[in-house]
XYZ file of C-alpha atoms in Angstrom:
594
model
C -42.591 105.391 153.578
C -41.292 108.477 151.810
C -40.418 110.127 155.096
C -38.392 107.071 156.090
C -36.538 107.249 152.759
C -35.711 110.913 153.360
C -34.331 110.071 156.801
C -32.200 107.290 155.340
C -30.801 109.615 152.649
C -30.069 112.301 155.275
C -28.154 109.787 157.440
C -26.212 108.602 154.394
C -25.285 112.207 153.573
C -24.233 112.821 157.165
C -21.949 109.771 157.070
C -20.391 110.908 153.774
C -19.827 114.403 155.161
C -18.273 112.949 158.323
C -15.924 110.759 156.280
C -14.865 113.693 154.081
C -14.172 115.966 157.034
C -12.361 113.152 158.831
C -9.937 112.689 155.926
C -9.039 116.373 156.171
C -8.675 116.457 159.967
C -8.262 113.635 162.453
C -7.673 110.959 159.784
C -5.321 113.153 157.730
C -1.874 111.565 157.113
C 1.197 113.220 158.735
C 2.807 116.027 156.733
C 6.290 114.467 156.984
C 7.604 110.927 157.208
C 10.712 110.081 159.238
C 12.710 106.885 158.991
C 16.048 106.017 160.603
C 18.986 103.869 159.583
C 18.714 100.511 161.401
C 21.297 99.921 164.109
C 21.895 96.464 162.644
C 23.534 97.895 159.491
C 27.166 96.839 159.172
C 29.685 99.639 159.688
C 31.630 101.042 156.723
C 33.827 104.100 156.101
C 31.315 105.498 153.601
C 27.541 105.802 153.385
C 26.038 106.537 149.969
C 22.501 107.836 149.530
C 21.060 106.842 146.163
C 19.510 109.554 143.942
C 16.220 107.639 144.056
C 15.814 108.883 147.616
C 15.602 112.474 146.363
C 12.391 111.550 144.529
C 10.526 110.948 147.774
C 8.069 113.586 148.886
C 8.567 116.898 147.115
C 12.190 116.210 146.174
C 13.579 117.743 149.366
C 14.900 115.434 152.058
C 16.150 116.460 155.500
C 18.828 114.412 157.224
C 19.583 114.414 160.917
C 23.110 112.986 161.214
C 24.810 112.100 164.483
C 28.279 110.678 164.874
C 31.506 110.868 166.823
C 33.813 113.712 165.878
C 33.772 115.553 162.560
C 32.239 114.238 159.365
C 31.347 115.431 155.874
C 28.253 115.259 153.698
C 29.117 115.588 150.005
C 26.759 116.051 147.049
C 27.806 114.655 143.672
C 26.602 113.177 140.430
C 25.881 109.434 140.695
C 28.678 108.535 138.250
C 31.132 110.786 140.109
C 30.143 109.239 143.446
C 30.547 105.721 142.062
C 33.975 106.556 140.638
C 35.147 108.192 143.859
C 33.830 105.426 146.139
C 35.405 102.874 143.803
C 36.317 99.706 145.742
C 35.844 101.100 149.230
C 33.395 99.286 151.512
C 30.172 101.250 151.831
C 26.485 101.184 152.679
C 24.023 102.422 150.072
C 20.648 103.790 151.147
C 18.380 103.032 148.209
C 15.216 104.556 149.667
C 12.356 103.735 151.997
C 9.420 101.367 151.751
C 5.990 102.561 150.651
C 4.883 103.154 154.246
C 8.088 105.009 155.170
C 8.829 102.654 158.049
C 12.061 100.996 156.886
C 15.087 101.969 154.798
C 16.367 99.857 151.950
C 20.091 99.591 152.780
C 22.629 97.516 150.864
C 26.113 96.792 152.217
C 29.048 96.351 149.844
C 32.308 94.888 151.109
C 35.597 96.375 149.996
C 38.614 98.387 151.092
C 38.535 99.592 154.677
C 39.810 103.092 153.866
C 39.095 105.957 151.469
C 40.511 109.471 151.048
C 38.999 112.213 153.161
C 36.153 113.578 151.026
C 36.112 116.992 152.700
C 38.349 118.776 150.173
C 37.684 116.762 147.013
C 36.916 118.747 143.854
C 34.574 116.037 142.593
C 31.697 117.240 144.779
C 29.218 119.886 143.742
C 29.031 120.925 147.402
C 30.032 119.741 150.858
C 28.909 120.445 154.394
C 30.781 119.547 157.554
C 29.424 118.601 160.956
C 30.824 117.812 164.358
C 28.789 115.473 166.509
C 25.498 116.375 164.834
C 24.364 117.973 161.596
C 20.950 118.776 160.203
C 21.365 118.607 156.440
C 18.746 119.820 153.957
C 19.179 117.927 150.710
C 18.005 119.572 147.523
C 19.403 119.216 144.008
C 21.944 122.001 143.223
C 21.186 121.772 139.501
C 19.167 119.672 137.091
C 19.766 115.937 136.902
C 20.325 113.179 139.464
C 22.443 113.636 142.602
C 23.781 111.315 145.279
C 25.180 111.854 148.761
C 28.335 110.559 150.392
C 28.550 110.657 154.176
C 31.930 109.948 155.768
C 34.176 110.771 158.688
C 37.772 111.032 157.483
C 37.686 107.974 155.234
C 39.395 105.759 157.800
C 36.825 105.743 160.606
C 33.294 104.344 160.257
C 30.781 106.751 158.781
C 28.150 108.177 161.166
C 25.643 105.446 161.894
C 22.770 107.511 163.317
C 20.928 108.790 160.271
C 17.300 109.863 160.223
C 15.664 110.836 156.944
C 12.513 112.923 156.799
C 10.596 114.055 153.764
C 7.219 115.449 152.800
C 4.485 112.853 152.968
C 1.766 112.407 150.381
C -1.027 114.185 152.254
C -3.431 114.193 149.348
C -6.976 113.027 150.193
C -8.628 112.868 146.777
C -11.997 111.662 148.109
C -12.423 114.120 150.982
C -13.893 116.970 148.915
C -16.162 114.716 146.822
C -17.429 113.052 150.013
C -18.158 116.412 151.627
C -19.934 117.679 148.506
C -21.878 114.433 148.130
C -22.826 114.407 151.821
C -24.008 118.002 151.711
C -26.121 117.430 148.621
C -27.670 114.250 150.027
C -28.577 116.012 153.264
C -30.000 118.989 151.380
C -32.021 116.716 149.118
C -33.362 114.760 152.059
C -34.457 117.905 153.897
C -36.119 119.301 150.783
C -37.849 115.983 150.170
C -39.204 115.895 153.736
C -40.342 119.499 153.532
C -42.332 118.954 150.360
C -43.823 115.726 151.729
C -44.925 117.489 154.901
C -46.734 120.204 152.904
C -49.108 117.700 151.283
C -47.230 117.144 148.169
C -48.549 113.562 147.995
C -51.642 112.636 145.917
C -54.949 112.836 148.024
C -57.372 109.881 148.272
C -60.108 109.778 145.641
C -63.899 109.411 146.179
C -65.250 106.254 144.666
C -68.918 105.653 143.747
C -70.082 102.099 144.022
C -73.531 100.700 144.618
C -74.867 104.170 145.452
C -72.192 104.773 148.216
C -69.419 107.397 148.548
C -66.085 106.825 150.358
C -64.906 109.850 152.321
C -61.328 110.920 152.034
C -61.222 111.894 155.694
C -62.748 108.686 157.137
C -63.501 105.154 156.275
C -67.221 105.760 156.712
C -69.398 104.886 153.757
C -72.329 107.268 153.251
C -75.325 106.195 151.212
C -76.314 108.559 148.454
C -79.897 109.643 148.069
C -81.859 107.739 145.493
C -82.540 110.859 143.545
C -78.805 111.519 143.066
C -77.876 107.996 142.097
C -78.573 108.385 138.463
C -76.723 111.726 138.345
C -73.669 110.154 139.978
C -73.725 107.299 137.577
C -74.013 109.688 134.667
C -71.071 111.753 135.955
C -68.926 108.660 136.327
C -69.773 107.663 132.795
C -68.832 111.115 131.487
C -65.485 111.014 133.307
C -64.629 107.669 131.786
C -65.476 109.020 128.369
C -63.275 112.047 128.979
C -60.413 109.810 130.041
C -60.702 107.806 126.860
C -60.799 110.972 124.761
C -57.603 112.466 126.300
C -54.487 112.563 124.091
C -51.932 109.861 124.735
C -49.184 112.354 125.566
C -51.206 114.204 128.170
C -49.706 114.308 131.630
C -51.288 111.781 133.982
C -53.355 113.194 136.758
C -51.241 111.524 139.471
C -47.723 112.351 138.008
C -45.450 114.017 140.645
C -45.226 117.790 140.459
C -41.984 119.780 139.874
C -41.561 120.177 143.619
C -41.940 116.455 144.126
C -39.117 115.776 141.653
C -36.559 117.966 143.484
C -35.147 115.162 145.709
C -34.530 112.972 142.684
C -32.862 115.834 140.823
C -30.693 116.692 143.844
C -29.605 113.067 144.175
C -28.693 112.809 140.513
C -26.784 116.102 140.723
C -24.846 114.941 143.753
C -23.816 111.766 141.989
C -22.726 113.739 138.950
C -20.647 116.151 141.052
C -19.046 113.317 142.993
C -18.244 111.469 139.780
C -16.686 114.534 138.212
C -14.562 115.346 141.241
C -13.561 111.747 141.687
C -12.432 111.551 138.061
C -10.606 114.867 138.227
C -8.493 114.171 141.297
C -6.572 111.148 139.992
C -5.966 112.946 136.692
C -4.527 115.929 138.570
C -2.272 113.741 140.641
C -1.085 111.860 137.614
C -0.212 115.013 135.693
C 1.289 116.942 138.595
C 4.954 117.939 138.248
C 7.386 115.457 139.677
C 10.357 116.364 141.823
C 13.357 118.098 140.127
C 15.491 115.032 140.518
C 12.862 112.819 138.906
C 11.988 115.110 136.002
C 15.599 115.681 135.013
C 16.734 112.093 135.273
C 18.176 110.925 132.020
C 18.078 114.458 130.591
C 21.330 113.891 128.710
C 24.921 115.052 129.117
C 25.597 117.572 131.855
C 28.713 119.680 132.540
C 31.405 117.927 134.564
C 31.320 120.711 137.159
C 28.645 123.163 138.253
C 29.143 126.929 138.188
C 29.690 127.096 141.947
C 31.946 124.065 141.823
C 34.176 125.691 139.190
C 34.401 128.896 141.214
C 35.424 126.899 144.271
C 38.095 125.026 142.271
C 39.453 128.264 140.815
C 39.551 129.913 144.235
C 41.424 126.976 145.772
C 43.885 126.941 142.869
C 44.415 130.698 143.016
C 45.060 130.556 146.777
C 47.674 127.797 146.415
C 49.411 129.508 143.492
C 49.432 132.906 145.223
C 50.986 131.361 148.332
C 53.669 129.614 146.271
C 54.389 132.743 144.210
C 54.845 134.848 147.326
C 57.203 132.324 148.933
C 58.857 131.334 145.612
C 58.379 127.766 146.791
C 56.941 125.148 144.429
C 56.043 122.886 147.361
C 53.338 125.367 148.344
C 51.565 124.588 145.093
C 50.519 121.313 146.704
C 48.255 119.398 144.349
C 47.186 122.455 142.344
C 49.717 122.427 139.488
C 51.163 119.761 137.240
C 52.895 119.240 133.898
C 54.242 122.300 132.121
C 52.529 124.698 134.541
C 54.406 123.114 137.453
C 57.702 123.132 135.535
C 57.301 126.791 134.551
C 56.680 127.967 138.111
C 59.308 125.735 139.694
C 62.013 127.066 137.369
C 60.777 130.635 137.613
C 61.073 130.507 141.420
C 64.605 129.174 141.083
C 65.620 131.911 138.668
C 64.092 134.732 140.688
C 65.804 133.542 143.850
C 69.054 134.747 142.239
C 67.784 137.168 139.587
C 65.126 139.225 141.317
C 64.595 141.374 138.219
C 63.483 138.377 136.162
C 59.757 138.581 135.293
C 57.410 136.508 137.439
C 54.918 134.090 135.993
C 51.427 135.491 135.410
C 49.554 135.575 138.741
C 46.486 133.352 138.881
C 43.208 134.919 139.989
C 39.788 133.323 140.454
C 37.985 136.621 139.944
C 36.836 138.231 137.801
C 35.538 135.147 135.947
C 34.883 136.249 132.353
C 34.327 132.972 130.513
C 34.137 129.329 131.475
C 34.591 126.291 129.269
C 33.188 123.156 130.892
C 32.840 119.969 128.822
C 30.066 117.391 129.049
C 32.386 114.475 128.332
C 32.419 112.711 131.691
C 35.323 110.358 131.049
C 38.648 110.963 132.762
C 40.889 112.840 132.455
C 38.626 115.888 132.535
C 39.779 119.337 131.507
C 38.154 122.721 132.079
C 39.203 126.198 130.991
C 38.392 129.564 132.525
C 39.195 133.102 131.462
C 39.777 135.360 134.460
C 41.261 138.774 135.084
C 42.516 139.716 138.510
C 43.749 143.091 139.723
C 47.352 142.194 138.778
C 46.529 140.824 135.321
C 47.043 143.424 132.546
C 44.859 141.370 130.188
C 42.550 138.365 130.705
C 44.321 135.128 131.622
C 43.338 131.786 130.074
C 43.589 129.058 132.717
C 43.337 125.354 131.926
C 43.012 122.713 134.644
C 42.930 118.925 134.396
C 41.564 116.231 136.704
C 43.185 112.872 136.010
C 40.808 110.749 138.104
C 37.821 111.043 140.421
C 39.937 111.071 143.568
C 42.380 113.709 142.330
C 41.783 117.431 142.366
C 41.922 119.689 139.326
C 45.437 120.917 138.641
C 46.661 123.880 136.651
C 48.320 122.760 133.401
C 48.391 126.008 131.442
C 48.137 129.757 131.986
C 48.635 132.379 129.283
C 47.572 135.950 128.614
C 45.037 136.780 125.938
C 46.957 138.630 123.234
C 45.982 142.269 122.598
C 43.079 142.678 120.196
C 41.724 139.151 120.675
C 38.360 138.033 121.994
C 37.810 134.597 123.447
C 35.148 132.690 121.457
C 31.656 132.266 122.907
C 31.078 128.979 124.717
C 27.823 127.297 125.731
C 26.916 127.700 129.396
C 25.251 124.250 129.251
C 28.553 122.526 128.543
C 30.728 122.079 125.475
C 31.929 119.163 123.403
C 35.507 117.949 123.461
C 36.917 117.202 120.026
C 39.445 114.732 118.656
C 42.759 116.510 118.110
C 43.402 114.518 114.947
C 40.011 115.063 113.327
C 39.156 117.950 111.000
C 35.439 117.105 111.047
C 33.514 120.404 110.991
C 36.722 122.468 110.999
C 39.000 124.071 108.420
C 41.847 121.915 109.786
C 42.439 119.369 112.504
C 43.890 120.713 115.775
C 47.161 118.826 115.216
C 47.462 120.322 111.719
C 46.735 123.794 113.062
C 49.472 123.416 115.680
C 51.818 122.115 112.999
C 51.052 125.265 110.978
C 51.885 127.392 114.033
C 55.185 125.578 114.482
C 55.968 126.098 110.783
C 55.110 129.802 111.097
C 57.502 130.161 114.036
C 60.294 128.279 112.320
C 59.952 130.201 109.057
C 58.211 133.563 109.484
C 58.256 134.144 105.728
C 57.126 130.681 104.669
C 53.730 129.529 103.409
C 52.368 129.201 106.953
C 52.587 132.972 107.340
C 49.332 133.315 105.395
C 47.503 131.133 107.909
C 48.002 133.567 110.808
C 47.654 137.250 111.375
C 50.486 139.183 112.970
C 50.615 139.633 116.758
C 52.954 140.689 119.552
C 53.970 137.089 120.248
C 55.347 136.592 116.735
C 57.152 139.922 116.976
C 58.781 139.091 120.314
C 59.763 135.622 119.101
C 61.620 137.147 116.133
C 63.305 139.693 118.350
C 64.567 136.933 120.642
C 66.133 135.177 117.665
C 67.908 138.363 116.609
C 69.238 138.862 120.132
C 70.626 135.311 120.165
C 72.349 135.840 116.823
C 73.892 139.136 117.929
C 77.579 138.482 118.846
C 77.373 141.092 121.588
C 75.123 138.822 123.595
C 76.663 135.359 123.332
C 80.139 135.779 121.909
C 81.685 136.327 118.506
C 82.398 132.704 117.708
C 78.999 131.186 118.455
C 76.657 129.521 115.994
C 73.020 129.805 117.147
C 70.203 127.414 116.246
C 66.464 127.447 116.841
C 63.731 124.843 116.945
C 60.050 124.456 117.841
C 57.930 121.395 118.556
C 54.688 120.404 120.200
C 55.104 119.083 123.740
C 53.117 115.882 124.038
C 49.462 116.226 123.059
C 47.177 119.288 123.258
C 45.907 119.945 126.777
C 42.361 120.482 125.500
C 40.286 120.818 122.343
C 36.831 122.377 122.794
C 34.086 123.157 120.304
C 32.993 126.795 120.326
C 29.458 128.057 119.750
C 30.221 129.019 116.149
C 31.232 125.454 115.282
C 34.958 126.187 115.431
C 37.460 124.885 117.959
C 39.688 126.222 120.724
C 42.966 124.368 121.242
C 45.168 124.671 124.335
C 48.704 123.352 123.884
C 52.330 123.766 124.920
C 55.241 124.209 122.555
C 58.923 123.778 123.304
C 61.259 126.405 121.909
C 64.992 125.732 122.075
C 68.000 127.933 121.393
C 71.326 126.175 120.904
C 74.584 128.119 121.169
C 77.412 126.095 119.692
C 81.063 127.291 119.897
C 82.441 127.568 116.363
C 85.885 126.166 117.143
C 87.490 124.260 119.951
C 88.427 126.676 122.653
C 85.749 129.189 121.763
C 83.474 130.214 124.582
C 79.827 131.018 124.912
C 79.010 134.069 126.985
C 75.855 133.734 129.024
C 75.000 137.400 129.467
C 71.382 136.700 130.417
C 71.329 136.396 134.207
C 68.406 133.946 134.144
C 70.249 131.650 131.706
C 73.437 131.914 133.753
C 71.496 131.012 136.917
C 70.126 127.783 135.462
C 73.434 126.957 133.753
C 75.405 127.582 136.922
C 78.022 129.634 135.012
C 78.421 132.796 132.947
C 80.863 131.292 130.442
C 81.368 127.859 128.919
C 83.149 126.223 126.002
C 80.357 123.658 125.748
C 77.226 123.762 123.652
C 74.450 125.546 125.476
C 70.808 124.513 124.979
C 68.172 126.825 126.371
C 64.678 125.373 126.828
C 61.514 127.462 126.812
C 57.892 126.478 127.169
C 55.321 128.431 125.163
C 51.775 128.101 126.508
C 49.451 128.860 123.578
C 45.741 128.894 122.749
C 44.543 128.616 119.138
C 41.205 129.190 117.465
C 40.313 127.091 114.418
C 37.441 128.404 112.236
C 34.504 126.148 111.354
C 34.448 124.310 108.032
C 33.632 126.545 105.077
C 35.070 129.662 106.717
C 37.708 131.731 104.913
C 39.150 133.020 108.182
C 42.725 132.289 109.160
C 43.804 130.661 112.409
C 43.856 132.953 115.429
C 46.544 132.745 118.072
C 44.435 133.777 121.055
C 47.130 133.638 123.739
C 50.818 132.891 124.097
C 53.409 133.232 126.854
C 57.030 132.062 126.853
C 58.993 131.022 129.930
C 62.576 129.833 130.352
C 62.502 126.406 131.991
C 65.975 124.935 131.622
C 69.573 125.258 130.417
C 71.709 122.287 129.444
C 75.465 122.335 128.863
C 77.042 119.921 126.406
């Protein structure tokens, strides 16, 4: 009976071992899962891949894309993708089913066209294909990311998409089954070995009615009469000894240590299997999730990535350099707006006739010294970068604004860092944008600080003088006033006037690491030259002014318009520091007669 039990245990162990090995070999799941976009999906100019898809497998998804002609795959934040797609018809790939056999695709009706996404600044990265593209999708930075796949925005997006990702190849029961099977087989063999060596209890001789039963045969042998009484006496003595034994004494027929080995091995195998079985699910549950999953909902993130900002700066610098070389504002394309566009347009016009007139500061993408990227994701969005190219004598503070998701960043301000100044430290993880009218956490609100700057320029000796240290900008501004007053420059009978004001609202207000604020703004400076009496003339000796006025002499009032691009630092609340004028550049932008 015991031998049969050992055989049964051995077979059970063999089956468990077979099942464990099978899960690791011929029954093992495939390493990758592939699923294609159904041909029945309605065509649309855009295909959006939801960030949930990036959580499949190990967080890395490969796409095999086939389509007619050229197309683009763009990576962007989910909110940026939603804003850019807007009301355009599109298909959204939400993910795949649990078995990886079908995609969850939702079609949204809408406009039949969208802009070409290939050159949009909104994307963290793009990759182009022609006919076919194998795209490896991995998150460029922390947080959630989506994909947009499109042709040129007017044609249907590529319809042949195949997604593949790492499959869950974990087999949590394979090792426990192999361990359990091995232990069961070992225990069975050991059990059989001990049984075969006579480990079982031998048959006992029994005396009854003067007969003895042999352990080797069923033959009953009669005892001699003379030994009967001795046998009876011996039996009586043994019974007495049994009664006299302590209660805790080991029974004569209790299995030996060797006989208990199979039971111990079986118990050990069960314990090992239980421990491994309990450990595997715990490990899987606590294993790190994919980057996209772990960073989801991690809070505010910068509106552009580091690489994205560098790409935007390079594109802007290329457009500006081309326009500067040709002195043609049209070459700026969509890379300049507002005061920055006005300054360059007028500077090109002036230099076409007055070649000696200073050019506007050249824009360079490198060397990038400091970047200021906010986490406020509402539009318009504004970023600032401090760069210094080979032609820049000092670092240049560049500010660019994106009005909406479908527009590119455009240069709105560029000014040189004044000698002796250092741009405040800014968080690489993104900065806060502040309300221009609020003084919360600051020694003054940004609007009040700009008002103090205007007051300082209007009256260099007034109370606002104490709020700023001296710098080359203030010195040059005073010298320009003196030159305008000098009769040798504009005529003897001319009454000059000067004024300053803020143009619109500040371009940007950022919080610095020290709790202070950096304010980028544009001021308008005007010089009026009014003839004292009727018939008096104003001499326009400055060639640049004469070029914009279209004359060198006039008996009308002359108003010269300048734009001052400035950057201010406001100390944090409680500080005794004064305001710092970090940068300032002045450019002539217009002359009006009358």
